[in-house]
Amino acid sequence: MINNFTYYFSKLFICPEIKDSFAQNIIYFLEKLIGNNRKQYKIKNPEMINFKPISILEKLSDILLNMSKHEEFIKSVASDERSYNEKLIERMLSVLNIHSKITHMKDMTLSCFNDKIIKLRKINKEIEEKEIPEELCDPIMSTLIEDPIMLPSTKIIMDKGVIARHLLSDPHDPFNRDELTMEKLEEFNEQDDIKKKLDVLKVKIEKFKSE
């Protein structure tokens, strides 16, 4: 079912609140199905519970294909340190090819998708080894701000994804406990002067990443 949702409504799955958890859960399921430790999971009489691993693998590949056009999804997979490895998607494609469950075009698209992830992970590793300037560092996670946004009451700039996940469970500014929602946050950041300030910061972020 999710493979169909991602086909028609893929943008829903890259909103800041869920993009990381969604992407990393898909990779987690993929790793459990075909990862290095897959043989430790054995199911007796899989037909009795309608367990069809190749069919599940097909659906996971459909989800990855549907989401592969979104840079935000690629970034989320690239940041996954729990389950992703460079050979995982290659193994998925190999299994699907052996069972004749994938087209040449889909194979090529997902191979390109994996190449983008690998390249981005290398860039991320290089960034991690550099000292992040304070103004570019998220105050909660101490990581590089990717998508800067300013909090209305404290005027603190942080990463949009970080604050979005915080607001899912706690609708308050984490620094002064003022009431805060994503709607209020986005409305505040629509102001021209705020946009200009954040645009300047975005240029600095890109410059830092390219140095």
PDB file of C-alpha atoms in Angstrom:
ATOM      1  CA  MET A   1       0.000   0.000   0.000  1.00  0.00           C
ATOM      2  CA  ILE A   2       2.793   2.449   0.873  1.00  0.00           C
ATOM      3  CA  ASN A   3       4.357   1.863  -2.534  1.00  0.00           C
ATOM      4  CA  ASN A   4       1.131   3.173  -4.092  1.00  0.00           C
ATOM      5  CA  PHE A   5       1.020   6.163  -1.738  1.00  0.00           C
ATOM      6  CA  THR A   6       4.585   7.092  -2.599  1.00  0.00           C
ATOM      7  CA  TYR A   7       3.739   6.884  -6.291  1.00  0.00           C
ATOM      8  CA  TYR A   8       0.866   9.367  -6.066  1.00  0.00           C
ATOM      9  CA  PHE A   9       1.816  11.430  -3.023  1.00  0.00           C
ATOM     10  CA  SER A  10       5.599  11.202  -2.723  1.00  0.00           C
ATOM     11  CA  LYS A  11       5.950  14.779  -1.461  1.00  0.00           C
ATOM     12  CA  LEU A  12       4.047  13.884   1.704  1.00  0.00           C
ATOM     13  CA  PHE A  13       6.943  11.664   2.725  1.00  0.00           C
ATOM     14  CA  ILE A  14       9.618  14.352   2.539  1.00  0.00           C
ATOM     15  CA  CYS A  15       8.031  16.832   4.937  1.00  0.00           C
ATOM     16  CA  PRO A  16      10.499  17.771   7.710  1.00  0.00           C
ATOM     17  CA  GLU A  17       8.524  16.009  10.424  1.00  0.00           C
ATOM     18  CA  ILE A  18       8.812  12.482   8.989  1.00  0.00           C
ATOM     19  CA  LYS A  19      11.355  12.401   6.141  1.00  0.00           C
ATOM     20  CA  ASP A  20      14.260  10.978   8.162  1.00  0.00           C
ATOM     21  CA  SER A  21      12.265   8.370  10.067  1.00  0.00           C
ATOM     22  CA  PHE A  22      10.425   7.296   6.907  1.00  0.00           C
ATOM     23  CA  ALA A  23      13.560   6.943   4.784  1.00  0.00           C
ATOM     24  CA  GLN A  24      15.515   5.183   7.496  1.00  0.00           C
ATOM     25  CA  ASN A  25      12.690   2.755   8.292  1.00  0.00           C
ATOM     26  CA  ILE A  26      12.490   1.731   4.631  1.00  0.00           C
ATOM     27  CA  ILE A  27      16.240   1.064   4.644  1.00  0.00           C
ATOM     28  CA  TYR A  28      15.895  -0.780   7.971  1.00  0.00           C
ATOM     29  CA  PHE A  29      13.282  -3.152   6.530  1.00  0.00           C
ATOM     30  CA  LEU A  30      15.412  -3.640   3.428  1.00  0.00           C
ATOM     31  CA  GLU A  31      18.455  -4.503   5.531  1.00  0.00           C
ATOM     32  CA  LYS A  32      16.486  -7.003   7.614  1.00  0.00           C
ATOM     33  CA  LEU A  33      15.215  -8.661   4.440  1.00  0.00           C
ATOM     34  CA  ILE A  34      18.473  -8.956   2.464  1.00  0.00           C
ATOM     35  CA  GLY A  35      21.239  -7.667   4.761  1.00  0.00           C
ATOM     36  CA  ASN A  36      24.223  -9.629   6.027  1.00  0.00           C
ATOM     37  CA  ASN A  37      22.247 -11.053   8.974  1.00  0.00           C
ATOM     38  CA  ARG A  38      19.199 -12.061   6.962  1.00  0.00           C
ATOM     39  CA  LYS A  39      19.772 -15.796   7.512  1.00  0.00           C
ATOM     40  CA  GLN A  40      19.244 -15.503  11.253  1.00  0.00           C
ATOM     41  CA  TYR A  41      15.569 -14.787  10.607  1.00  0.00           C
ATOM     42  CA  LYS A  42      13.813 -18.024   9.733  1.00  0.00           C
ATOM     43  CA  ILE A  43      10.082 -18.465   9.267  1.00  0.00           C
ATOM     44  CA  LYS A  44       8.506 -21.882   9.386  1.00  0.00           C
ATOM     45  CA  ASN A  45       5.782 -22.416   6.816  1.00  0.00           C
ATOM     46  CA  PRO A  46       5.966 -18.873   5.343  1.00  0.00           C
ATOM     47  CA  GLU A  47       3.064 -19.664   3.014  1.00  0.00           C
ATOM     48  CA  MET A  48       0.759 -19.975   6.026  1.00  0.00           C
ATOM     49  CA  ILE A  49       1.299 -16.296   6.879  1.00  0.00           C
ATOM     50  CA  ASN A  50       1.545 -15.231   3.248  1.00  0.00           C
ATOM     51  CA  PHE A  51       5.197 -14.260   3.666  1.00  0.00           C
ATOM     52  CA  LYS A  52       6.613 -13.622   0.197  1.00  0.00           C
ATOM     53  CA  PRO A  53      10.045 -11.999   0.524  1.00  0.00           C
ATOM     54  CA  ILE A  54      10.500 -11.340  -3.208  1.00  0.00           C
ATOM     55  CA  SER A  55       7.143  -9.601  -3.342  1.00  0.00           C
ATOM     56  CA  ILE A  56       8.091  -7.497  -0.300  1.00  0.00           C
ATOM     57  CA  LEU A  57      11.413  -6.670  -1.935  1.00  0.00           C
ATOM     58  CA  GLU A  58       9.595  -5.550  -5.072  1.00  0.00           C
ATOM     59  CA  LYS A  59       7.410  -3.205  -3.043  1.00  0.00           C
ATOM     60  CA  LEU A  60      10.414  -1.764  -1.204  1.00  0.00           C
ATOM     61  CA  SER A  61      12.133  -1.168  -4.536  1.00  0.00           C
ATOM     62  CA  ASP A  62       8.977   0.564  -5.792  1.00  0.00           C
ATOM     63  CA  ILE A  63       9.057   2.893  -2.781  1.00  0.00           C
ATOM     64  CA  LEU A  64      12.723   3.700  -3.353  1.00  0.00           C
ATOM     65  CA  LEU A  65      12.056   4.318  -7.036  1.00  0.00           C
ATOM     66  CA  ASN A  66       9.138   6.640  -6.294  1.00  0.00           C
ATOM     67  CA  MET A  67      11.160   8.585  -3.744  1.00  0.00           C
ATOM     68  CA  SER A  68      14.477   8.634  -5.611  1.00  0.00           C
ATOM     69  CA  LYS A  69      13.569  11.860  -7.455  1.00  0.00           C
ATOM     70  CA  HIS A  70      13.567  13.833  -4.200  1.00  0.00           C
ATOM     71  CA  GLU A  71      16.863  15.278  -2.965  1.00  0.00           C
ATOM     72  CA  GLU A  72      15.484  15.404   0.579  1.00  0.00           C
ATOM     73  CA  PHE A  73      14.898  11.652   0.531  1.00  0.00           C
ATOM     74  CA  ILE A  74      18.418  11.030  -0.769  1.00  0.00           C
ATOM     75  CA  LYS A  75      19.801  13.177   2.059  1.00  0.00           C
ATOM     76  CA  SER A  76      17.784  11.247   4.636  1.00  0.00           C
ATOM     77  CA  VAL A  77      19.027   7.879   3.393  1.00  0.00           C
ATOM     78  CA  ALA A  78      22.591   9.204   3.233  1.00  0.00           C
ATOM     79  CA  SER A  79      22.406  10.227   6.883  1.00  0.00           C
ATOM     80  CA  ASP A  80      21.284   6.759   8.003  1.00  0.00           C
ATOM     81  CA  GLU A  81      24.027   5.212  10.134  1.00  0.00           C
ATOM     82  CA  ARG A  82      21.870   2.382  11.444  1.00  0.00           C
ATOM     83  CA  SER A  83      21.068   0.196   8.445  1.00  0.00           C
ATOM     84  CA  TYR A  84      22.380   1.601   5.171  1.00  0.00           C
ATOM     85  CA  ASN A  85      25.541   0.326   3.537  1.00  0.00           C
ATOM     86  CA  GLU A  86      26.818   0.793  -0.008  1.00  0.00           C
ATOM     87  CA  LYS A  87      26.109  -2.808  -1.019  1.00  0.00           C
ATOM     88  CA  LEU A  88      22.527  -3.002   0.255  1.00  0.00           C
ATOM     89  CA  ILE A  89      20.738  -1.534  -2.773  1.00  0.00           C
ATOM     90  CA  GLU A  90      23.134  -3.355  -5.113  1.00  0.00           C
ATOM     91  CA  ARG A  91      22.115  -6.636  -3.460  1.00  0.00           C
ATOM     92  CA  MET A  92      18.432  -5.741  -3.792  1.00  0.00           C
ATOM     93  CA  LEU A  93      18.856  -5.104  -7.516  1.00  0.00           C
ATOM     94  CA  SER A  94      20.797  -8.329  -7.946  1.00  0.00           C
ATOM     95  CA  VAL A  95      18.072 -10.411  -6.247  1.00  0.00           C
ATOM     96  CA  LEU A  96      15.316  -8.778  -8.283  1.00  0.00           C
ATOM     97  CA  ASN A  97      17.248  -9.366 -11.504  1.00  0.00           C
ATOM     98  CA  ILE A  98      17.794 -13.034 -10.655  1.00  0.00           C
ATOM     99  CA  HIS A  99      14.033 -13.422 -10.213  1.00  0.00           C
ATOM    100  CA  SER A 100      13.236 -11.281 -13.281  1.00  0.00           C
ATOM    101  CA  LYS A 101      11.294  -8.829 -11.130  1.00  0.00           C
ATOM    102  CA  ILE A 102      12.832  -5.575 -12.329  1.00  0.00           C
ATOM    103  CA  THR A 103      13.047  -3.679 -15.608  1.00  0.00           C
ATOM    104  CA  HIS A 104      16.279  -2.362 -17.058  1.00  0.00           C
ATOM    105  CA  MET A 105      15.102   1.238 -16.595  1.00  0.00           C
ATOM    106  CA  LYS A 106      14.211   0.686 -12.947  1.00  0.00           C
ATOM    107  CA  ASP A 107      17.562  -1.002 -12.361  1.00  0.00           C
ATOM    108  CA  MET A 108      19.442   1.924 -13.902  1.00  0.00           C
ATOM    109  CA  THR A 109      17.418   4.511 -11.964  1.00  0.00           C
ATOM    110  CA  LEU A 110      17.986   2.819  -8.607  1.00  0.00           C
ATOM    111  CA  SER A 111      21.682   2.292  -9.358  1.00  0.00           C
ATOM    112  CA  CYS A 112      21.986   6.023 -10.029  1.00  0.00           C
ATOM    113  CA  PHE A 113      20.039   6.692  -6.823  1.00  0.00           C
ATOM    114  CA  ASN A 114      22.522   4.574  -4.857  1.00  0.00           C
ATOM    115  CA  ASP A 115      25.480   6.351  -6.472  1.00  0.00           C
ATOM    116  CA  LYS A 116      24.056   9.685  -5.307  1.00  0.00           C
ATOM    117  CA  ILE A 117      23.715   8.355  -1.763  1.00  0.00           C
ATOM    118  CA  ILE A 118      27.301   7.089  -1.722  1.00  0.00           C
ATOM    119  CA  LYS A 119      28.620  10.399  -3.037  1.00  0.00           C
ATOM    120  CA  LEU A 120      26.627  12.375  -0.471  1.00  0.00           C
ATOM    121  CA  ARG A 121      27.804  10.154   2.394  1.00  0.00           C
ATOM    122  CA  LYS A 122      31.400  10.901   1.460  1.00  0.00           C
ATOM    123  CA  ILE A 123      30.651  14.627   1.488  1.00  0.00           C
ATOM    124  CA  ASN A 124      28.888  14.294   4.857  1.00  0.00           C
ATOM    125  CA  LYS A 125      31.889  12.496   6.312  1.00  0.00           C
ATOM    126  CA  GLU A 126      34.223  15.258   5.144  1.00  0.00           C
ATOM    127  CA  ILE A 127      31.938  17.868   6.729  1.00  0.00           C
ATOM    128  CA  GLU A 128      31.839  15.936  10.028  1.00  0.00           C
ATOM    129  CA  GLU A 129      35.618  16.101  10.183  1.00  0.00           C
ATOM    130  CA  LYS A 130      35.574  19.894   9.932  1.00  0.00           C
ATOM    131  CA  GLU A 131      34.758  22.260  12.775  1.00  0.00           C
ATOM    132  CA  ILE A 132      31.356  23.804  12.121  1.00  0.00           C
ATOM    133  CA  PRO A 133      31.190  27.591  12.687  1.00  0.00           C
ATOM    134  CA  GLU A 134      28.812  28.459  15.509  1.00  0.00           C
ATOM    135  CA  GLU A 135      26.389  30.387  13.294  1.00  0.00           C
ATOM    136  CA  LEU A 136      26.038  27.326  11.010  1.00  0.00           C
ATOM    137  CA  CYS A 137      25.675  24.828  13.828  1.00  0.00           C
ATOM    138  CA  ASP A 138      22.260  23.628  14.988  1.00  0.00           C
ATOM    139  CA  PRO A 139      21.945  24.546  18.698  1.00  0.00           C
ATOM    140  CA  ILE A 140      20.176  21.314  19.615  1.00  0.00           C
ATOM    141  CA  MET A 141      21.919  18.645  17.543  1.00  0.00           C
ATOM    142  CA  SER A 142      25.314  20.373  17.147  1.00  0.00           C
ATOM    143  CA  THR A 143      25.282  19.416  13.462  1.00  0.00           C
ATOM    144  CA  LEU A 144      25.467  21.527  10.323  1.00  0.00           C
ATOM    145  CA  ILE A 145      22.241  23.405   9.638  1.00  0.00           C
ATOM    146  CA  GLU A 146      20.906  22.172   6.286  1.00  0.00           C
ATOM    147  CA  ASP A 147      17.636  24.099   6.075  1.00  0.00           C
ATOM    148  CA  PRO A 148      17.810  27.191   8.319  1.00  0.00           C
ATOM    149  CA  ILE A 149      14.721  28.568   9.997  1.00  0.00           C
ATOM    150  CA  MET A 150      14.294  31.239  12.699  1.00  0.00           C
ATOM    151  CA  LEU A 151      12.238  30.739  15.857  1.00  0.00           C
ATOM    152  CA  PRO A 152       9.730  33.599  16.300  1.00  0.00           C
ATOM    153  CA  SER A 153      10.180  34.505  19.964  1.00  0.00           C
ATOM    154  CA  THR A 154      13.852  33.744  20.620  1.00  0.00           C
ATOM    155  CA  LYS A 155      15.089  34.595  17.083  1.00  0.00           C
ATOM    156  CA  ILE A 156      17.356  31.562  17.262  1.00  0.00           C
ATOM    157  CA  ILE A 157      18.225  30.017  13.903  1.00  0.00           C
ATOM    158  CA  MET A 158      18.276  26.237  13.693  1.00  0.00           C
ATOM    159  CA  ASP A 159      17.649  23.389  11.274  1.00  0.00           C
ATOM    160  CA  LYS A 160      14.041  23.108  10.109  1.00  0.00           C
ATOM    161  CA  GLY A 161      14.066  19.316  10.289  1.00  0.00           C
ATOM    162  CA  VAL A 162      15.258  19.344  13.888  1.00  0.00           C
ATOM    163  CA  ILE A 163      12.621  21.772  15.129  1.00  0.00           C
ATOM    164  CA  ALA A 164       9.900  20.053  13.086  1.00  0.00           C
ATOM    165  CA  ARG A 165      10.600  16.731  14.816  1.00  0.00           C
ATOM    166  CA  HIS A 166      10.686  18.468  18.200  1.00  0.00           C
ATOM    167  CA  LEU A 167       7.283  20.056  17.604  1.00  0.00           C
ATOM    168  CA  LEU A 168       5.699  16.698  16.833  1.00  0.00           C
ATOM    169  CA  SER A 169       5.874  15.805  20.517  1.00  0.00           C
ATOM    170  CA  ASP A 170       6.245  19.203  22.161  1.00  0.00           C
ATOM    171  CA  PRO A 171       4.533  22.278  20.628  1.00  0.00           C
ATOM    172  CA  HIS A 172       6.805  24.803  22.343  1.00  0.00           C
ATOM    173  CA  ASP A 173       9.955  26.746  21.574  1.00  0.00           C
ATOM    174  CA  PRO A 174      12.652  24.549  23.182  1.00  0.00           C
ATOM    175  CA  PHE A 175      14.571  27.598  24.417  1.00  0.00           C
ATOM    176  CA  ASN A 176      11.917  29.617  26.242  1.00  0.00           C
ATOM    177  CA  ARG A 177       8.861  27.291  26.216  1.00  0.00           C
ATOM    178  CA  ASP A 178       6.650  29.726  24.297  1.00  0.00           C
ATOM    179  CA  GLU A 179       3.857  28.001  22.410  1.00  0.00           C
ATOM    180  CA  LEU A 180       4.967  27.147  18.870  1.00  0.00           C
ATOM    181  CA  THR A 181       3.574  25.213  15.907  1.00  0.00           C
ATOM    182  CA  MET A 182       4.900  24.558  12.409  1.00  0.00           C
ATOM    183  CA  GLU A 183       2.215  26.859  11.048  1.00  0.00           C
ATOM    184  CA  LYS A 184       3.362  29.758  13.252  1.00  0.00           C
ATOM    185  CA  LEU A 185       6.982  28.992  12.455  1.00  0.00           C
ATOM    186  CA  GLU A 186       6.495  28.991   8.703  1.00  0.00           C
ATOM    187  CA  GLU A 187       4.312  32.104   8.807  1.00  0.00           C
ATOM    188  CA  PHE A 188       6.995  34.003  10.732  1.00  0.00           C
ATOM    189  CA  ASN A 189       9.671  32.901   8.267  1.00  0.00           C
ATOM    190  CA  GLU A 190       7.664  34.210   5.315  1.00  0.00           C
ATOM    191  CA  GLN A 191       8.611  37.779   6.259  1.00  0.00           C
ATOM    192  CA  ASP A 192      10.915  39.414   3.718  1.00  0.00           C
ATOM    193  CA  ASP A 193      13.568  40.494   6.212  1.00  0.00           C
ATOM    194  CA  ILE A 194      13.737  36.998   7.707  1.00  0.00           C
ATOM    195  CA  LYS A 195      13.971  35.445   4.250  1.00  0.00           C
ATOM    196  CA  LYS A 196      16.882  37.720   3.334  1.00  0.00           C
ATOM    197  CA  LYS A 197      18.763  36.850   6.504  1.00  0.00           C
ATOM    198  CA  LEU A 198      18.253  33.133   5.956  1.00  0.00           C
ATOM    199  CA  ASP A 199      19.279  33.417   2.297  1.00  0.00           C
ATOM    200  CA  VAL A 200      22.599  34.931   3.406  1.00  0.00           C
ATOM    201  CA  LEU A 201      23.055  32.045   5.836  1.00  0.00           C
ATOM    202  CA  LYS A 202      22.237  29.482   3.130  1.00  0.00           C
ATOM    203  CA  VAL A 203      25.038  30.900   0.986  1.00  0.00           C
ATOM    204  CA  LYS A 204      27.435  30.531   3.913  1.00  0.00           C
ATOM    205  CA  ILE A 205      26.295  26.943   4.472  1.00  0.00           C
ATOM    206  CA  GLU A 206      26.895  25.998   0.839  1.00  0.00           C
ATOM    207  CA  LYS A 207      30.291  27.707   0.882  1.00  0.00           C
ATOM    208  CA  PHE A 208      31.264  25.799   4.034  1.00  0.00           C
ATOM    209  CA  LYS A 209      30.186  22.494   2.458  1.00  0.00           C
ATOM    210  CA  SER A 210      32.187  23.134  -0.703  1.00  0.00           C
ATOM    211  CA  GLU A 211      35.435  24.204   1.004  1.00  0.00           C
TER     212      GLU A 211
END
